[in-house]
PDB file of C-alpha atoms in Angstrom:
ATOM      1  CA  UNK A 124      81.322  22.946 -42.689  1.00  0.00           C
ATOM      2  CA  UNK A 125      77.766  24.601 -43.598  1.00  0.00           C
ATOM      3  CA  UNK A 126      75.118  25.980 -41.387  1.00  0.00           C
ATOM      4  CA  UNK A 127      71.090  23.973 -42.030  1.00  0.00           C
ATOM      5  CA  UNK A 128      70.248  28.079 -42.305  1.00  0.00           C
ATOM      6  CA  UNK A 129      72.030  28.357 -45.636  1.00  0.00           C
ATOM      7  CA  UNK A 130      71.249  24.791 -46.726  1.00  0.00           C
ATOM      8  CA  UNK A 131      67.170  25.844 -46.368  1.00  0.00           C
ATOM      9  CA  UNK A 132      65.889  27.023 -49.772  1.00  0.00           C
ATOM     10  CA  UNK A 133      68.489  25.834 -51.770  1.00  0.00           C
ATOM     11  CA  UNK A 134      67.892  23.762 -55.110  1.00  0.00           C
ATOM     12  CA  UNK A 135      68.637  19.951 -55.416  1.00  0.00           C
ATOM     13  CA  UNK A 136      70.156  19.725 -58.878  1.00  0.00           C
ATOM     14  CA  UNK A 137      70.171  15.347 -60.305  1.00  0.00           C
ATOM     15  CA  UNK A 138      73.342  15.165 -61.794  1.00  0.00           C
ATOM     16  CA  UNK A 139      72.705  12.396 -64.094  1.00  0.00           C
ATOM     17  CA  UNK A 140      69.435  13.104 -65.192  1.00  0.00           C
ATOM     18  CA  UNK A 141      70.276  17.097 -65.262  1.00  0.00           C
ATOM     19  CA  UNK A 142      67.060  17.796 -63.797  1.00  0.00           C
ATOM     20  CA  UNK A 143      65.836  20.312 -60.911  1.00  0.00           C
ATOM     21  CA  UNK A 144      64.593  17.828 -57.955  1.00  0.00           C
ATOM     22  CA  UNK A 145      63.296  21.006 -56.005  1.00  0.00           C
ATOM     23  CA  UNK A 146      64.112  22.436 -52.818  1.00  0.00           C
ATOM     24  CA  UNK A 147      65.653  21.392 -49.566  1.00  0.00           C
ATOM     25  CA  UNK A 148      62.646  22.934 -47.256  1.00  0.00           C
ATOM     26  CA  UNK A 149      63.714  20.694 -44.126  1.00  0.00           C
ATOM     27  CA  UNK A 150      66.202  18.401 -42.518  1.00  0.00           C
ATOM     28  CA  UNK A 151      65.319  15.001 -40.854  1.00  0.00           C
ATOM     29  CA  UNK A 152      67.800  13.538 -37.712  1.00  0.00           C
ATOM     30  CA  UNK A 153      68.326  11.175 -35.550  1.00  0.00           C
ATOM     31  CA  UNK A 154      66.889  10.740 -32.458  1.00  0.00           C
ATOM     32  CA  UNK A 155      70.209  12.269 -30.623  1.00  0.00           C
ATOM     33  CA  UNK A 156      71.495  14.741 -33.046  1.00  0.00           C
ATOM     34  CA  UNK A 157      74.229  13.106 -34.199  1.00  0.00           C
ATOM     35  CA  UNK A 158      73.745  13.298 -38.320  1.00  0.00           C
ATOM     36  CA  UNK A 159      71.267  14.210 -40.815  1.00  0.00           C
ATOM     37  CA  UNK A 160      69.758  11.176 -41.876  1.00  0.00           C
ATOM     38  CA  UNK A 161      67.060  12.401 -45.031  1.00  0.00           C
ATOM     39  CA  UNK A 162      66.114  15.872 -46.957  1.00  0.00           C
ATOM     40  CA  UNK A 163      62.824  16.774 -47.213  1.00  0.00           C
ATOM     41  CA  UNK A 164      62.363  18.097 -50.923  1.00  0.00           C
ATOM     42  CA  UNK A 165      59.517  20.518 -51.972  1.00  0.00           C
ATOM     43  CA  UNK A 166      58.490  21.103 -55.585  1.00  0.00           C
ATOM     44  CA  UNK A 167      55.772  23.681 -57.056  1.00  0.00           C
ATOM     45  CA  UNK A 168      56.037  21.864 -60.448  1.00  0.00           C
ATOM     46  CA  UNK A 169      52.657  20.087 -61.259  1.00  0.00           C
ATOM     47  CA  UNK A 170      55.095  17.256 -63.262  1.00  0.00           C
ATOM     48  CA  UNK A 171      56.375  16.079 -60.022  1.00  0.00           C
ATOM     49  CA  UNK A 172      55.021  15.104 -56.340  1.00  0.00           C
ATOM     50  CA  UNK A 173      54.740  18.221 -53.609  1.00  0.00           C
ATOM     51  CA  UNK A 174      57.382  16.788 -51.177  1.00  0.00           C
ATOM     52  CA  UNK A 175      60.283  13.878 -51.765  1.00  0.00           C
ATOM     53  CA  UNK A 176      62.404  12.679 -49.209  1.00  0.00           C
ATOM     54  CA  UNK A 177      66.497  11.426 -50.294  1.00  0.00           C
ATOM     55  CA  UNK A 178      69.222  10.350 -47.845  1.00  0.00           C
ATOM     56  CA  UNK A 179      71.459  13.380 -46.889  1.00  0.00           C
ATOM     57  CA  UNK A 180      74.904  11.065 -47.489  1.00  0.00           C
ATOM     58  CA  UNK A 181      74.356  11.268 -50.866  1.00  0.00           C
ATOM     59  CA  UNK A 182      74.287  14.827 -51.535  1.00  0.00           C
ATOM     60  CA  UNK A 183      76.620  17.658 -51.620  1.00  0.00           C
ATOM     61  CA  UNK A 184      75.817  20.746 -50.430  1.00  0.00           C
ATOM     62  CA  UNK A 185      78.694  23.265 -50.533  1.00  0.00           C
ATOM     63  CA  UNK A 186      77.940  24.925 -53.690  1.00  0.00           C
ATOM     64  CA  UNK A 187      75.242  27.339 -55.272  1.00  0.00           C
ATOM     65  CA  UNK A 188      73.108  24.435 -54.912  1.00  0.00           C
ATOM     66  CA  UNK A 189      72.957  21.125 -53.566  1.00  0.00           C
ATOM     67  CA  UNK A 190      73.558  18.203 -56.052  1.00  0.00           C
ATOM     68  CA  UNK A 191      72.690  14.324 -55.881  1.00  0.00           C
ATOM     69  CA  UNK A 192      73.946  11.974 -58.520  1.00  0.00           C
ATOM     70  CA  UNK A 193      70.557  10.682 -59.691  1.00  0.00           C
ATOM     71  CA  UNK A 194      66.746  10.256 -59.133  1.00  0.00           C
ATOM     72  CA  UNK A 195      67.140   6.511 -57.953  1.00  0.00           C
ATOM     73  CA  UNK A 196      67.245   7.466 -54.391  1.00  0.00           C
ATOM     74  CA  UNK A 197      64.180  10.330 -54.425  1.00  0.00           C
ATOM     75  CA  UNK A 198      61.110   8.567 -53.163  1.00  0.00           C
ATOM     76  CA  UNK A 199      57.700   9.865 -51.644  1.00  0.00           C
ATOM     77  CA  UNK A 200      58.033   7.844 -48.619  1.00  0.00           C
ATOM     78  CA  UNK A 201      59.994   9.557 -44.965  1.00  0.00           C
ATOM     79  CA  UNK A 202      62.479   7.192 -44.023  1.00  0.00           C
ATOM     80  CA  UNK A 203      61.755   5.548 -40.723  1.00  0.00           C
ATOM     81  CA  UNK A 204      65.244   6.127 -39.652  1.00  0.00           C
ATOM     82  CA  UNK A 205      64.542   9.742 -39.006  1.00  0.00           C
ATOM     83  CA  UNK A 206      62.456  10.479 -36.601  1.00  0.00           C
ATOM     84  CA  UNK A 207      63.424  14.437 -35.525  1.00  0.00           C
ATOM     85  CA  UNK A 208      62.974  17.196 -37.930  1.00  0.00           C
ATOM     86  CA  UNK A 209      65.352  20.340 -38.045  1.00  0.00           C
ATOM     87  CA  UNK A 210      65.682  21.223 -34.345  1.00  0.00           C
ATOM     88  CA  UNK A 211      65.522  25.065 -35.459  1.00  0.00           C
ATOM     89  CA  UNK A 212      63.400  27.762 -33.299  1.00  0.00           C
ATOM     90  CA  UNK A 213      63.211  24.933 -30.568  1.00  0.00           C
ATOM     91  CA  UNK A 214      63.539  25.983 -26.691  1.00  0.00           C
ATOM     92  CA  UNK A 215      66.584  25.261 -25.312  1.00  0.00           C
ATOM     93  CA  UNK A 216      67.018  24.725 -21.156  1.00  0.00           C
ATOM     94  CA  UNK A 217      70.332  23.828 -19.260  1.00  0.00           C
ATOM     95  CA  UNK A 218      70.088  20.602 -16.418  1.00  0.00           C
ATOM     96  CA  UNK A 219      68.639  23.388 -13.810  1.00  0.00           C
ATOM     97  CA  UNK A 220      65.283  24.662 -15.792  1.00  0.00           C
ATOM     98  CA  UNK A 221      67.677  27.805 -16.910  1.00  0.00           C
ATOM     99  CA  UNK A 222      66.651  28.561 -20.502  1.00  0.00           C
ATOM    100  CA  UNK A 223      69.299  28.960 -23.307  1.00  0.00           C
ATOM    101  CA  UNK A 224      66.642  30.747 -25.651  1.00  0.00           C
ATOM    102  CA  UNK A 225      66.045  29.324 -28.997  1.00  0.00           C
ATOM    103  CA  UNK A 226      67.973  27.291 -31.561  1.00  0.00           C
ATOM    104  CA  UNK A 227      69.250  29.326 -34.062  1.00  0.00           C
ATOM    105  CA  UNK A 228      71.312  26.994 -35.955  1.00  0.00           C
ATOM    106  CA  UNK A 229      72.960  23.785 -36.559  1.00  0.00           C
ATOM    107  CA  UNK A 230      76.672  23.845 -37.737  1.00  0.00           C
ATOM    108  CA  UNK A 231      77.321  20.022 -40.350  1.00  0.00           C
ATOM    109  CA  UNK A 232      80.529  18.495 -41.384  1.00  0.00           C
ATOM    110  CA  UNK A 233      79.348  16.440 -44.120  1.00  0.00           C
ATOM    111  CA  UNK A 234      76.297  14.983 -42.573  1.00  0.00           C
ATOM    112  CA  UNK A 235      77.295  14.781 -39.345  1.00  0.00           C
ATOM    113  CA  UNK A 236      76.692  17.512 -36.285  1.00  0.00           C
ATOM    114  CA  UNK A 237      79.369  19.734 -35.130  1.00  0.00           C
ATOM    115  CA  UNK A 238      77.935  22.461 -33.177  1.00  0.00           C
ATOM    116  CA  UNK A 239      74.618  23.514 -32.175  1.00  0.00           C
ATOM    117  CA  UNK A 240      73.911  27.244 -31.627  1.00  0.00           C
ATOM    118  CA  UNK A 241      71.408  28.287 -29.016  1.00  0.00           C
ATOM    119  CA  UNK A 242      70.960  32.296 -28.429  1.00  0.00           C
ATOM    120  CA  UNK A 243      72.880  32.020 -25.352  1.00  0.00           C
ATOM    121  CA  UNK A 244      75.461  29.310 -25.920  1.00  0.00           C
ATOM    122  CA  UNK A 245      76.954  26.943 -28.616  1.00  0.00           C
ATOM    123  CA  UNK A 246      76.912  23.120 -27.926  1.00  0.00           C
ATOM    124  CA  UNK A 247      77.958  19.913 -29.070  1.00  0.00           C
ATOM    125  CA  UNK A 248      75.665  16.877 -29.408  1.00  0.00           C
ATOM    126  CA  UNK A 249      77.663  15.175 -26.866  1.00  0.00           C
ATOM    127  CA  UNK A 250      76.180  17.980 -25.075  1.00  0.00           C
ATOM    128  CA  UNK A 251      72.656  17.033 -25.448  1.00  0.00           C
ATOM    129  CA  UNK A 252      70.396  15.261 -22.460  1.00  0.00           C
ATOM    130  CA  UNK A 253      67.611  14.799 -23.790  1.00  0.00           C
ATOM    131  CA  UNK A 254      65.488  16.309 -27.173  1.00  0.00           C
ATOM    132  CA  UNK A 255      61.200  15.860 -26.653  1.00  0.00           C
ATOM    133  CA  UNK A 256      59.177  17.256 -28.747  1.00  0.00           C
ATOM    134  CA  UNK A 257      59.836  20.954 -28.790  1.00  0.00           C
ATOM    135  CA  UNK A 258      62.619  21.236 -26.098  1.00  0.00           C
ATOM    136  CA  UNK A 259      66.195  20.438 -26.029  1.00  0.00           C
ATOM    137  CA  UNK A 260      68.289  19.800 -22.775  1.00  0.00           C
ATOM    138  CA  UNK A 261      71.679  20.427 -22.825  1.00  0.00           C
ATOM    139  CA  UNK A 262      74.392  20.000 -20.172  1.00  0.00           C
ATOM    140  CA  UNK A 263      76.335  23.136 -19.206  1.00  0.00           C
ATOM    141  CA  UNK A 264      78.270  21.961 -16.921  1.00  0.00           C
ATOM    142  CA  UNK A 265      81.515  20.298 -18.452  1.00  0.00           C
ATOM    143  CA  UNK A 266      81.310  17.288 -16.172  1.00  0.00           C
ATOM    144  CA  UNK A 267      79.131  13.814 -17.522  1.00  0.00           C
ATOM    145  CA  UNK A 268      75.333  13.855 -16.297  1.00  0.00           C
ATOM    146  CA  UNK A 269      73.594  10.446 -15.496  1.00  0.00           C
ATOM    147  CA  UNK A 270      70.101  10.857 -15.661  1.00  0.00           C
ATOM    148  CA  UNK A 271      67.517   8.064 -15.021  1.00  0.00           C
ATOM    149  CA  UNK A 272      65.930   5.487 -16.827  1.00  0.00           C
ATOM    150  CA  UNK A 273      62.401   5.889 -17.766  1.00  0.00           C
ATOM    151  CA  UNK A 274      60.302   4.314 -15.592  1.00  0.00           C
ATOM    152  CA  UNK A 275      57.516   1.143 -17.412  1.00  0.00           C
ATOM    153  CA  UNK A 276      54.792   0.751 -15.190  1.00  0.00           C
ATOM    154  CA  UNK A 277      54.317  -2.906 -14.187  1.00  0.00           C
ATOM    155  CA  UNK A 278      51.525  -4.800 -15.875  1.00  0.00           C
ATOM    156  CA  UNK A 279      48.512  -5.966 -13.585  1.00  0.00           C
ATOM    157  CA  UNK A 280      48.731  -9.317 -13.322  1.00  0.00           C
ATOM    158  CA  UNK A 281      45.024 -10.692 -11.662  1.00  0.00           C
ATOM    159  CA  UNK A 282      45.051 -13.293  -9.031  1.00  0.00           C
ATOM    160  CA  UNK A 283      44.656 -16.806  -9.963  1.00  0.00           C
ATOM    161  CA  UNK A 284      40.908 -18.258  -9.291  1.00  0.00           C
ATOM    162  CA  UNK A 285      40.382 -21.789  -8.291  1.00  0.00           C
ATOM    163  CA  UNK A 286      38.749 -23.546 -11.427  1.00  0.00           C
ATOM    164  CA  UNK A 287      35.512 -24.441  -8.912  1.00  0.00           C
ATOM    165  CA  UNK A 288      35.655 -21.635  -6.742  1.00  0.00           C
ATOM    166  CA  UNK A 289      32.384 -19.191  -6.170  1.00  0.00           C
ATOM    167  CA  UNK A 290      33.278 -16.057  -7.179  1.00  0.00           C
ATOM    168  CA  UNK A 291      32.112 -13.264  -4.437  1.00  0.00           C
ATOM    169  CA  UNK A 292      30.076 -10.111  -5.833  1.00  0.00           C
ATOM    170  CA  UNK A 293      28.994  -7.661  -3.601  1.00  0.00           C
ATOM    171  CA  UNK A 294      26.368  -5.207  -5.006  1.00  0.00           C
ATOM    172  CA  UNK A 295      28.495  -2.292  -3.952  1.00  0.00           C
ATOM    173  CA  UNK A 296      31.531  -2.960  -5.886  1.00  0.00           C
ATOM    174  CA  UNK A 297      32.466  -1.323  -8.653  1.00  0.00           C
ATOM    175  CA  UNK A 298      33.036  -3.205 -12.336  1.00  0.00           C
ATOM    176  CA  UNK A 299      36.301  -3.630 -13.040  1.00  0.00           C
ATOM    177  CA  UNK A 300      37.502  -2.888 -15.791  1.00  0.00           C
ATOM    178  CA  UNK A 301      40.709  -4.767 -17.532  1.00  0.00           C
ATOM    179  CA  UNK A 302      44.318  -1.716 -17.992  1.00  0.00           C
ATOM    180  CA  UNK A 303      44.391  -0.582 -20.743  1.00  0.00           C
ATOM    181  CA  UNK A 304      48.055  -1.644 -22.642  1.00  0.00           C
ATOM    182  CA  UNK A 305      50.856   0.377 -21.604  1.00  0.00           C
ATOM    183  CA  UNK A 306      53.158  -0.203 -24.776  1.00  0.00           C
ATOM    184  CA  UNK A 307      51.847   2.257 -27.111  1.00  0.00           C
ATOM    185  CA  UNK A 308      54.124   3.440 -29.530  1.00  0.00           C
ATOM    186  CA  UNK A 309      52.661   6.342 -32.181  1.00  0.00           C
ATOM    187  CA  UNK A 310      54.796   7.334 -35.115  1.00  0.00           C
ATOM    188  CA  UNK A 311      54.911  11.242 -36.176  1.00  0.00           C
ATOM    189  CA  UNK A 312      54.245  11.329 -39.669  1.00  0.00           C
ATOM    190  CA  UNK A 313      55.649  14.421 -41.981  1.00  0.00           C
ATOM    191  CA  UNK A 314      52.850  17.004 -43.319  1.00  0.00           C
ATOM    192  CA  UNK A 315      51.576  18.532 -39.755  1.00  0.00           C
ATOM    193  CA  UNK A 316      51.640  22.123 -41.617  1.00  0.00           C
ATOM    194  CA  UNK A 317      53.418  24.320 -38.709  1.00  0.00           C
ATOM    195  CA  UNK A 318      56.306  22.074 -37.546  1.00  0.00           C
ATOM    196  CA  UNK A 319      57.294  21.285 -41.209  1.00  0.00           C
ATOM    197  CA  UNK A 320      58.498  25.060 -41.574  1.00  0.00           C
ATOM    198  CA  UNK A 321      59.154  26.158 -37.779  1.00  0.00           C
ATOM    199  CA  UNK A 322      62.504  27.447 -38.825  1.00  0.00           C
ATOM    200  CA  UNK A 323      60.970  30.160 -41.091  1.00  0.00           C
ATOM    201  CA  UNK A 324      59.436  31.292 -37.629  1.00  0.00           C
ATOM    202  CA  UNK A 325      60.177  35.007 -36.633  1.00  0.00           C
ATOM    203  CA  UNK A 326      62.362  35.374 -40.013  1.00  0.00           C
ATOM    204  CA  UNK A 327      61.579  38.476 -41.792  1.00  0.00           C
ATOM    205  CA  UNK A 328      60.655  38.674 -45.897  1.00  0.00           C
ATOM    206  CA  UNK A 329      63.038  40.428 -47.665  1.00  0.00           C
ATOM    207  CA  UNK A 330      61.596  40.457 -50.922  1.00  0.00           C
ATOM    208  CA  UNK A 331      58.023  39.661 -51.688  1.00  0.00           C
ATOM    209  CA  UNK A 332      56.268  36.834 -52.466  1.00  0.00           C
ATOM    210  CA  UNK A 333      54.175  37.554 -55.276  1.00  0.00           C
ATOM    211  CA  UNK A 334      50.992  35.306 -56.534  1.00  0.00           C
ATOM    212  CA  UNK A 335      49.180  36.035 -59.808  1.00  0.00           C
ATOM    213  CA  UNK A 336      51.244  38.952 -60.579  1.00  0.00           C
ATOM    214  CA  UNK A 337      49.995  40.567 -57.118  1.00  0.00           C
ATOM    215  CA  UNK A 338      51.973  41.082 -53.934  1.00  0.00           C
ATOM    216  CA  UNK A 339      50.593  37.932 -51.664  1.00  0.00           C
ATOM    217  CA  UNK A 340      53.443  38.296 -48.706  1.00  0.00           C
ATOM    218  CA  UNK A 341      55.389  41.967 -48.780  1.00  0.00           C
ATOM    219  CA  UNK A 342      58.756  42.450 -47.238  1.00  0.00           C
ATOM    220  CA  UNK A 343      59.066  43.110 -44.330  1.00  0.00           C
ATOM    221  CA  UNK A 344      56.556  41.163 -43.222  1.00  0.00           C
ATOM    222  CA  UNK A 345      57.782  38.814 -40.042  1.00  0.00           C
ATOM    223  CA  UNK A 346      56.711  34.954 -40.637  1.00  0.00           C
ATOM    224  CA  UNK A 347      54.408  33.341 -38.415  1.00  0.00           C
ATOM    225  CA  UNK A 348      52.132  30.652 -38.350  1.00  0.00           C
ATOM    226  CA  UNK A 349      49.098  32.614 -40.364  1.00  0.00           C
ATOM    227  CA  UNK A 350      51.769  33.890 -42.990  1.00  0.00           C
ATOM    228  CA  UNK A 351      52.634  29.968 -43.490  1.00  0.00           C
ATOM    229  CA  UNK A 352      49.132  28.889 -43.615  1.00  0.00           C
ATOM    230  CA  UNK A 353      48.699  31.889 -45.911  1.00  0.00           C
ATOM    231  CA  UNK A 354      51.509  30.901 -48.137  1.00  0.00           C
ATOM    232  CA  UNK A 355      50.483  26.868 -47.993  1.00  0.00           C
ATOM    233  CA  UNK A 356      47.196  27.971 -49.239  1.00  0.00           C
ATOM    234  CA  UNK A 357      48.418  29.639 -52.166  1.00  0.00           C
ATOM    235  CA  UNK A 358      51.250  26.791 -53.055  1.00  0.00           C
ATOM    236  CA  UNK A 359      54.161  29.387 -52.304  1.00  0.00           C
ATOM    237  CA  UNK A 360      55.856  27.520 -49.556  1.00  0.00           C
ATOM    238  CA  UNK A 361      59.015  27.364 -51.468  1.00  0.00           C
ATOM    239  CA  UNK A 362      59.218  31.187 -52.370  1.00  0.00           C
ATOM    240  CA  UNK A 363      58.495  32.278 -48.906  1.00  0.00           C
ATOM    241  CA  UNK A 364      61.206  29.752 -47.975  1.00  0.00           C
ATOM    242  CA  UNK A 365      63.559  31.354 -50.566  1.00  0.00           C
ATOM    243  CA  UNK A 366      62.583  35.073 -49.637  1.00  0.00           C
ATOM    244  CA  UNK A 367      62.621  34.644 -45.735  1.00  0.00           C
ATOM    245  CA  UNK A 368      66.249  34.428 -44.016  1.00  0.00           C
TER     246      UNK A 368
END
């Protein structure tokens, strides 16, 4: 088993082509937190694009660094099949509204979920009700929880007209306007420059990040959002990653 915290930072080593891919700066899952579907990879190396994306099952993590077996399956492209990034530094609430705190960590055997670690209690994904976009519900209770569908509003369907009838317009009545569609379905794509390294939030430097031989980020210094934007702006996204735990 190995914790997402330690898997964060590390190095993706090609075994066949004996080549540094980069680094593993973030985790894509499925929608229910079952498995780890693709690793986000970040390089600094001009030679190579900013950010790759491989599938998780072919890598092995438990070392020094993690290794894949070849280039073939690096591409550019998120695959669609992973719609939820790491879950780390997300609020956690029980069936009642009680909040659990924050997501601290997520516990994989191989590249599926064992445990999830909240500050006040350790779940399974069985565990999970429902994940949105920056909450997690979890059931505390030991016992199954059925919760309701979501509800699709019905679609107006207007009134047939008789092909010769006079249509009636009063003066007073409003225009009416056709609904507008209900079905809309919009995609998250990668690259929105906070989410992509939440779990760096409220971790503090331990060594600094230097830029042009000058101290850019110095320990001690507690990540938030301005020291990412600060570090993004100066290309040292995968140093502060390495340097903040």
């Amino acid at each position: 088993m190995v914790k997402v915290s330690d898997l964060l930072g590390k190095p993706l080593i090609s075994l066949a082509d004996a080549k540094s891919v980069g680094y593993l700066s973030n985790l894509w899952f499925d929608d229910k937190l079952l498995r780890v579907k693709t690793a986000e990879i970040t390089n600094d190396d001009d030679e190579y694009p900013e950010r790759t994306y491989a599938p998780f099952r072919f890598m092995r993590c438990d070392g020094d660094a993690a290794v894949i077996k070849s280039l073939s399956c690096v591409t550019e492209k998120k695959a669609a099949s992973s719609p939820v990034p790491c879950p780390i530094n997300r609020e956690c609430f029980n069936q009642n509204g009680n909040s659990l705190g924050k997501v601290r960590d997520v516990v994989l055997e191989g590249n599926a979920v064992a445990q999830i670690f909240c500050e006040k209690a350790t779940f399974t994904p069985k565990e999970l009700l429902t994940l949105g976009n920056n909450l997690c519900i979890f059931n505390d209770t030991g016992a199954p929880i059925k919760l309701p569908k979501p509800r699709t509003p019905r679609p107006r369907v207007p009134k047939p007209v008789p092909q010769h009838a006079e249509i009636p317009v009063s003066i007073y009545s409003p225009v009416q306007t056709p609904p507008t569609p209900q079905n809309v379905t919009v995609t998250r794509t990668p690259g929105d420059p906070i989410k992509d390294y939440s779990f760096l939030m409220g971790k503090p430097v331990h060594t600094p990040v230097l830029c042009g031989g000058k101290i850019l980020i110095p320990a001690g210094t507690v990540v938030s959002e301005k020291i990412i934007e600060l570090a993004r702006k100066e290309n040292k996204l995968v140093q502060l990653a390495l340097r903040a735990y």
